[in-house]
CSV table of C-alpha atoms in Angstrom, one decimal:
chain,number,residue,atom,x,y,z
A,12,THR,CA,-12.2,7.1,151.4
A,13,VAL,CA,-12.3,5.1,148.1
A,14,ASP,CA,-10.3,7.0,145.4
A,15,ARG,CA,-13.4,7.5,143.2
A,16,TYR,CA,-14.8,9.9,145.9
A,17,HIS,CA,-11.7,12.0,146.6
A,18,HIS,CA,-12.9,14.8,144.3
A,19,GLN,CA,-16.2,15.2,146.3
A,20,TYR,CA,-14.4,15.8,149.6
A,21,ILE,CA,-11.7,18.0,148.0
A,22,ILE,CA,-14.2,20.2,146.2
A,23,GLY,CA,-16.5,20.3,149.2
A,24,ALA,CA,-13.7,21.5,151.4
A,25,LEU,CA,-12.6,24.2,148.9
A,26,GLN,CA,-16.2,25.5,148.5
A,27,ALA,CA,-16.4,25.7,152.3
A,28,GLY,CA,-13.4,28.0,152.3
A,29,CYS,CA,-10.9,25.5,153.5
A,30,ASP,CA,-7.6,24.3,152.1
A,31,ALA,CA,-7.7,20.5,151.3
A,32,ILE,CA,-5.1,17.9,152.0
A,33,THR,CA,-5.6,14.7,150.0
A,34,GLU,CA,-3.8,11.3,149.9
A,35,LYS,CA,-2.6,10.1,146.5
A,36,PRO,CA,-4.1,9.7,144.0
A,37,MET,CA,-5.7,13.1,143.9
A,38,THR,CA,-8.5,11.5,141.9
A,39,ILE,CA,-8.9,8.8,139.3
A,40,ASP,CA,-9.8,10.3,135.9
A,41,ASP,CA,-9.5,13.5,133.8
A,42,ALA,CA,-13.0,14.8,134.3
A,43,LYS,CA,-12.7,14.7,138.1
A,44,CYS,CA,-9.2,16.2,137.8
A,45,ARG,CA,-10.5,19.1,135.8
A,46,ALA,CA,-13.3,19.7,138.4
A,47,ILE,CA,-10.8,19.9,141.2
A,48,LEU,CA,-8.6,22.4,139.4
A,49,ALA,CA,-11.6,24.5,138.5
A,50,ALA,CA,-12.9,24.5,142.1
A,51,GLU,CA,-9.5,25.4,143.4
A,52,ARG,CA,-9.3,28.4,141.1
A,53,ALA,CA,-12.8,29.5,141.9
A,54,SER,CA,-12.4,29.2,145.7
A,55,GLY,CA,-9.0,30.9,146.0
A,56,ARG,CA,-8.0,28.0,148.4
A,57,ARG,CA,-5.4,25.4,147.7
A,58,VAL,CA,-5.0,21.6,147.5
A,59,ILE,CA,-2.0,19.7,148.9
A,60,VAL,CA,-1.3,16.2,147.7
A,61,THR,CA,0.6,14.0,150.1
A,62,PHE,CA,3.4,12.3,148.1
A,63,ASN,CA,5.3,10.8,151.0
A,64,TYR,CA,8.0,9.2,148.7
A,65,ARG,CA,9.4,12.7,148.0
A,66,PHE,CA,10.4,12.9,151.6
A,67,ALA,CA,12.3,9.6,151.9
A,68,PRO,CA,16.0,10.3,152.4
A,69,TYR,CA,17.0,8.1,149.5
A,70,THR,CA,14.8,9.7,146.9
A,71,ALA,CA,15.6,13.2,148.3
A,72,ARG,CA,19.3,12.5,147.8
A,73,VAL,CA,18.6,11.5,144.2
A,74,LYS,CA,16.9,14.9,143.8
A,75,GLU,CA,19.9,16.7,145.3
A,76,LEU,CA,22.4,14.9,143.0
A,77,LEU,CA,20.3,15.6,139.9
A,78,ARG,CA,20.0,19.3,140.9
A,79,ALA,CA,23.8,19.3,141.3
A,80,GLY,CA,24.2,18.1,137.7
A,81,THR,CA,25.9,14.8,138.5
A,82,ILE,CA,24.7,13.3,135.2
A,83,GLY,CA,24.1,16.5,133.3
A,84,ARG,CA,20.8,17.1,131.5
A,85,VAL,CA,18.5,14.1,131.9
A,86,LEU,CA,17.6,12.5,128.5
A,87,SER,CA,15.7,9.4,129.5
A,88,VAL,CA,14.4,7.4,132.5
A,89,ASP,CA,13.8,3.7,132.9
A,90,PHE,CA,11.7,2.8,135.9
A,91,GLU,CA,10.4,-0.6,137.0
A,92,TRP,CA,8.1,-1.1,140.0
A,93,ILE,CA,7.7,-4.7,141.3
A,94,LEU,CA,4.9,-5.8,143.7
A,95,ASP,CA,5.2,-9.2,145.3
A,96,THR,CA,2.3,-11.7,145.5
A,97,ARG,CA,1.5,-10.7,149.1
A,98,HIS,CA,1.1,-7.0,148.5
A,99,GLY,CA,0.2,-7.2,144.8
A,100,ALA,CA,-2.5,-9.8,145.2
A,101,ASP,CA,-4.3,-7.7,147.8
A,102,TYR,CA,-5.2,-5.1,145.2
A,103,PHE,CA,-7.2,-7.9,143.5
A,104,ARG,CA,-9.1,-8.7,146.8
A,105,ARG,CA,-10.1,-5.1,147.7
A,106,TRP,CA,-12.1,-2.4,146.1
A,107,HIS,CA,-9.1,-1.5,144.0
A,108,ARG,CA,-9.9,-4.4,141.7
A,109,ARG,CA,-12.4,-2.2,139.8
A,110,LYS,CA,-11.1,0.7,137.7
A,111,GLU,CA,-14.3,2.7,138.5
A,112,ASN,CA,-13.0,2.7,142.1
A,113,SER,CA,-9.3,3.1,141.8
A,114,GLY,CA,-8.3,3.9,138.2
A,115,GLY,CA,-6.4,0.7,138.3
A,116,LEU,CA,-2.8,0.3,139.4
A,117,LEU,CA,-1.5,2.8,136.8
A,118,VAL,CA,-3.4,5.5,138.7
A,119,HIS,CA,-3.8,4.2,142.3
A,120,LYS,CA,-0.3,2.8,142.7
A,121,ALA,CA,1.8,4.4,139.9
A,122,THR,CA,0.8,8.0,140.8
A,123,HIS,CA,3.6,7.7,143.5
A,124,HIS,CA,6.1,6.7,140.8
A,125,PHE,CA,5.1,9.2,138.2
A,126,ASP,CA,5.2,12.0,140.7
A,127,MET,CA,8.7,10.9,141.8
A,128,ILE,CA,9.9,11.0,138.3
A,129,ASN,CA,8.3,14.3,137.5
A,130,TRP,CA,9.8,15.8,140.6
A,131,TRP,CA,13.3,14.4,139.9
A,132,VAL,CA,13.4,15.7,136.3
A,133,GLU,CA,11.4,18.9,137.0
A,134,ASP,CA,9.4,18.4,133.8
A,135,GLU,CA,5.9,17.6,132.8
A,136,PRO,CA,4.7,14.6,130.7
A,137,GLU,CA,3.3,15.3,127.3
A,138,ARG,CA,2.3,12.1,125.6
A,139,VAL,CA,1.7,8.5,126.7
A,140,TYR,CA,1.4,5.1,124.9
A,141,ALA,CA,0.7,2.0,127.0
A,142,PHE,CA,-0.1,-1.7,127.1
A,143,GLY,CA,-1.6,-3.7,130.0
A,144,ALA,CA,-2.9,-7.2,130.7
A,145,ARG,CA,-4.3,-9.4,133.4
A,146,HIS,CA,-1.8,-12.2,133.0
A,147,PHE,CA,-1.4,-13.6,136.5
A,148,TYR,CA,-4.6,-13.0,138.6
A,149,ASP,CA,-6.8,-14.1,135.7
A,150,PRO,CA,-10.1,-16.0,135.9
A,151,THR,CA,-8.6,-19.3,134.7
A,152,ARG,CA,-8.7,-21.1,138.0
A,153,ALA,CA,-11.9,-23.3,137.8
A,154,GLN,CA,-12.0,-24.0,141.5
A,155,ARG,CA,-12.7,-20.6,143.1
A,156,GLY,CA,-15.3,-19.0,145.3
A,157,GLU,CA,-16.5,-15.5,146.0
A,158,ARG,CA,-14.2,-14.9,149.0
A,159,CYS,CA,-11.6,-16.8,151.0
A,160,SER,CA,-13.5,-17.1,154.2
A,161,THR,CA,-16.3,-19.1,152.6
A,162,CYS,CA,-14.4,-20.8,149.8
A,163,GLU,CA,-14.6,-24.6,149.5
A,164,HIS,CA,-11.2,-24.7,147.7
A,165,LYS,CA,-9.0,-22.8,150.2
A,166,ASP,CA,-6.9,-25.9,151.0
A,167,THR,CA,-5.6,-26.0,147.5
A,168,CYS,CA,-5.3,-22.2,146.7
A,169,GLN,CA,-2.0,-20.4,147.2
A,170,PHE,CA,-3.8,-17.1,147.6
A,171,TYR,CA,-6.0,-18.2,150.5
A,172,VAL,CA,-5.9,-15.7,153.3
A,173,ASN,CA,-7.5,-15.9,156.8
A,174,TYR,CA,-7.9,-12.2,157.5
A,175,ALA,CA,-10.7,-12.8,159.9
A,176,ALA,CA,-8.3,-14.3,162.3
A,177,ASP,CA,-6.7,-10.9,162.8
A,178,PRO,CA,-8.6,-9.1,165.6
A,179,GLU,CA,-8.1,-5.6,164.1
A,180,MET,CA,-9.1,-6.6,160.6
A,181,ARG,CA,-12.1,-8.6,162.0
A,182,ALA,CA,-13.3,-5.5,163.9
A,183,ILE,CA,-12.8,-3.1,161.0
A,184,TYR,CA,-14.2,-5.3,158.2
A,185,PHE,CA,-15.8,-8.7,159.1
A,186,ASN,CA,-17.9,-7.5,162.0
A,187,VAL,CA,-19.5,-4.8,160.0
A,188,GLU,CA,-20.3,-6.6,156.7
A,189,THR,CA,-24.0,-6.6,157.4
A,190,TYR,CA,-23.9,-2.8,157.5
A,191,ASP,CA,-21.6,-1.9,154.5
A,192,GLY,CA,-21.7,-5.1,152.4
A,193,TYR,CA,-18.0,-4.9,151.8
A,194,TYR,CA,-15.9,-8.1,151.7
A,195,ARG,CA,-12.2,-7.7,152.4
A,196,ASP,CA,-11.1,-11.1,151.3
A,197,ARG,CA,-12.6,-11.5,147.8
A,198,CYS,CA,-11.2,-14.0,145.3
A,199,VAL,CA,-8.2,-12.7,143.2
A,200,PHE,CA,-9.4,-14.8,140.3
A,201,ALA,CA,-12.9,-13.3,140.0
A,202,ASP,CA,-14.5,-12.5,136.7
A,203,GLU,CA,-15.4,-9.0,137.7
A,204,ILE,CA,-11.9,-7.7,138.1
A,205,ASP,CA,-11.0,-5.3,135.4
A,206,ILE,CA,-7.6,-3.9,136.5
A,207,GLU,CA,-4.3,-5.2,135.0
A,208,ASP,CA,-1.5,-6.9,136.8
A,209,THR,CA,1.1,-6.4,134.1
A,210,MET,CA,1.6,-3.0,132.6
A,211,SER,CA,4.2,-1.0,130.5
A,212,LEU,CA,4.2,2.4,129.0
A,213,THR,CA,6.4,4.9,127.3
A,214,ALA,CA,6.0,8.7,127.8
A,215,ARG,CA,7.5,11.8,126.3
A,216,TYR,CA,8.1,14.9,128.3
A,217,ARG,CA,7.9,18.5,127.2
A,218,SER,CA,11.7,18.8,127.2
A,219,GLY,CA,12.0,15.6,125.1
A,220,ILE,CA,12.9,13.3,128.0
A,221,LEU,CA,11.7,9.7,127.3
A,222,LEU,CA,10.3,7.5,130.0
A,223,SER,CA,10.0,3.7,129.9
A,224,TYR,CA,7.9,2.4,132.8
A,225,SER,CA,6.7,-1.0,133.9
A,226,LEU,CA,4.7,-2.3,136.8
A,227,ILE,CA,3.9,-5.9,137.7
A,228,ALA,CA,1.9,-7.2,140.7
A,229,HIS,CA,3.1,-10.8,140.9
A,230,SER,CA,6.8,-10.9,141.6
A,231,PRO,CA,8.5,-13.2,144.2
A,232,TYR,CA,10.0,-10.0,145.8
A,233,GLU,CA,9.0,-6.4,146.0
A,234,GLY,CA,10.8,-3.1,145.3
A,235,TRP,CA,11.8,-0.9,142.4
A,236,ARG,CA,14.7,-0.1,140.1
A,237,ALA,CA,15.4,3.0,138.1
A,238,ALA,CA,18.0,4.4,135.8
A,239,LEU,CA,18.4,8.0,134.7
A,240,ASN,CA,20.5,8.6,131.6
A,241,GLY,CA,22.0,12.1,131.1
A,242,THR,CA,24.4,14.0,129.0
A,243,GLY,CA,27.0,13.6,131.7
A,244,GLY,CA,26.5,9.9,132.7
A,245,ARG,CA,24.0,7.4,134.1
A,246,MET,CA,22.5,7.1,137.6
A,247,GLU,CA,21.2,3.7,138.8
A,248,LEU,CA,18.9,3.2,141.7
A,249,GLU,CA,17.2,0.3,143.5
A,250,GLU,CA,15.1,-0.4,146.6
A,251,PHE,CA,13.9,-3.6,148.1
A,252,HIS,CA,10.8,-4.0,150.3
A,253,SER,CA,10.7,-7.8,150.5
A,254,GLY,CA,12.9,-10.8,149.6
A,255,ALA,CA,16.5,-11.6,150.1
A,256,ARG,CA,17.8,-8.1,149.9
A,257,ALA,CA,15.2,-6.3,151.9
A,258,ALA,CA,17.3,-6.4,155.1
A,259,GLU,CA,20.3,-4.6,153.6
A,260,PRO,CA,21.2,-1.7,156.0
A,261,SER,CA,21.7,0.9,153.2
A,262,GLN,CA,20.8,1.8,149.6
A,263,GLN,CA,23.2,2.9,147.0
A,264,ILE,CA,23.1,5.5,144.2
A,265,ARG,CA,25.5,4.5,141.5
A,266,ILE,CA,26.8,7.2,139.1
A,267,PHE,CA,28.6,6.1,135.9
A,268,ASN,CA,30.3,9.3,134.5
A,269,ARG,CA,31.8,10.0,131.1
A,270,ARG,CA,35.4,9.5,132.5
A,271,ASN,CA,34.8,5.8,132.9
A,272,GLU,CA,34.4,6.2,136.7
A,273,LEU,CA,31.9,4.7,139.1
A,274,VAL,CA,30.9,7.0,142.0
A,275,VAL,CA,28.8,5.3,144.7
A,276,TYR,CA,26.7,7.2,147.3
A,277,ASP,CA,25.6,5.1,150.2
A,278,VAL,CA,22.4,6.2,151.9
A,279,PRO,CA,21.5,4.5,155.2
A,280,LYS,CA,18.0,3.2,155.4
A,281,ALA,CA,15.6,5.4,157.4
A,282,THR,CA,13.1,4.0,159.8
A,283,GLY,CA,9.4,4.6,159.6
A,284,GLY,CA,6.8,4.3,156.8
A,285,HIS,CA,7.6,4.8,153.2
A,286,GLY,CA,11.4,4.9,153.5
A,287,GLY,CA,11.2,7.4,156.3
A,288,GLY,CA,9.1,9.8,154.4
A,289,ASP,CA,5.9,9.6,156.5
A,290,GLU,CA,7.3,11.4,159.5
A,291,GLN,CA,8.8,14.2,157.5
A,292,LEU,CA,5.6,14.7,155.5
A,293,LEU,CA,3.4,14.9,158.7
A,294,ARG,CA,5.9,17.4,160.3
A,295,ARG,CA,5.6,19.7,157.3
A,296,LEU,CA,1.9,19.4,157.0
A,297,PHE,CA,1.0,20.2,160.6
A,298,THR,CA,3.8,22.3,162.0
A,299,THR,CA,3.0,25.9,163.0
A,300,ASP,CA,6.3,27.3,161.8
A,301,PRO,CA,7.3,27.4,158.1
A,302,ILE,CA,10.0,25.0,157.1
A,303,PRO,CA,12.3,25.8,154.2
A,304,ASP,CA,11.6,23.6,151.2
A,305,PRO,CA,14.4,24.1,148.6
A,306,LEU,CA,13.7,20.7,147.0
A,307,GLY,CA,10.0,21.2,146.6
A,308,PHE,CA,8.8,18.4,148.8
A,309,MET,CA,5.3,19.8,149.2
A,310,ALA,CA,3.1,19.0,146.2
A,311,ASP,CA,0.2,21.0,144.9
A,312,SER,CA,-2.8,20.2,142.8
A,313,TRP,CA,-0.9,20.6,139.5
A,314,ALA,CA,1.7,18.0,140.6
A,315,GLY,CA,-1.2,15.8,141.6
A,316,ALA,CA,-2.7,16.2,138.2
A,317,MET,CA,0.5,15.6,136.3
A,318,SER,CA,1.1,12.3,138.2
A,319,ILE,CA,-2.4,10.8,137.8
A,320,LEU,CA,-2.8,11.9,134.2
A,321,VAL,CA,0.1,9.7,133.1
A,322,GLY,CA,-1.9,6.8,134.4
A,323,VAL,CA,-5.2,8.1,133.1
A,324,ALA,CA,-3.7,8.5,129.7
A,325,ALA,CA,-2.2,5.0,129.9
A,326,ASN,CA,-5.6,3.5,130.7
A,327,ARG,CA,-7.0,5.3,127.6
A,328,SER,CA,-4.1,4.1,125.5
A,329,ILE,CA,-4.6,0.5,126.6
A,330,ALA,CA,-8.3,0.7,125.7
A,331,SER,CA,-7.8,2.5,122.4
A,332,GLY,CA,-4.5,1.2,121.2
A,333,GLN,CA,-3.5,4.9,120.5
A,334,PRO,CA,-1.0,7.3,122.1
A,335,ILE,CA,-2.8,9.9,124.3
A,336,ALA,CA,-1.8,13.6,124.7
A,337,ILE,CA,-1.9,14.9,128.3
A,338,ALA,CA,-3.1,18.3,127.0
A,339,ASP,CA,-6.3,16.6,125.6
A,340,LEU,CA,-7.1,15.5,129.1
A,341,LEU,CA,-6.9,19.0,130.4
A,342,ARG,CA,-9.0,20.8,127.9
A,343,ASP,CA,-10.9,23.7,129.5
A,344,ALA,CA,-9.1,23.0,132.8
């Protein structure tokens, strides 16, 4: 369901005496987050948040190496997520384009990234300061319509899509528009869009770790880069989802230690969704036999809260121009 309604189903399940499994993001704002945490305590049941990126062999290997102390104590993290204009533009066509539905990309999309960082460093964010802008998918194109399928200017627009030509999408979306009123191919340049396409933030963790994070939704290629700096060295990571390097058969983890050495770990690419994480996640969710979890793959409601609240705090910081304390978003939680 749309992200803004996650809390209703989670809380309803808890009150009915069930455990709840939710896709990321757990919810989209601090009030709904506090309501979920309160319902979980009152019910005695539990919430599981499905962060499939934890399960990917590449990111899991990073966790193992950090646990082994390969760069010592982590001091700072630089993280850049890059969406291309195929994937990135689609957020501006769909319901995600309104923060009231998705919390914006700093919640809907970045919850994956913040959880991965929190999980790697085994720490919790404390304070966030952010900037954001709609630089690329802005309402400056004069020749635009409400949606691609009825637009008079589709022959001159680089973002025109013909989703109705796909039988599955036609059945799911276009054939039922008279019932739900939902248009799947709305214009990426619409005035009503209130999410950003260019975002950056800095965050401080309880231990003093500093995070520098950026997200753009308009790159020629897609993927992410990260660097973790520690007392014993530096770890550099990268993953490509589209573009010239997407077909490379493996991913590398590069460790630069204090002895002027470069140690490279080569991790073969896994098949399946989300870097091979989906299958492992489903197996752990639905198996009848307990599976050892020494790396902490399974995420609870608190992990869900710590990931979304970085984005929620960032949204507040963008709006106010002030740094936001995570603790202030959890008052009475």
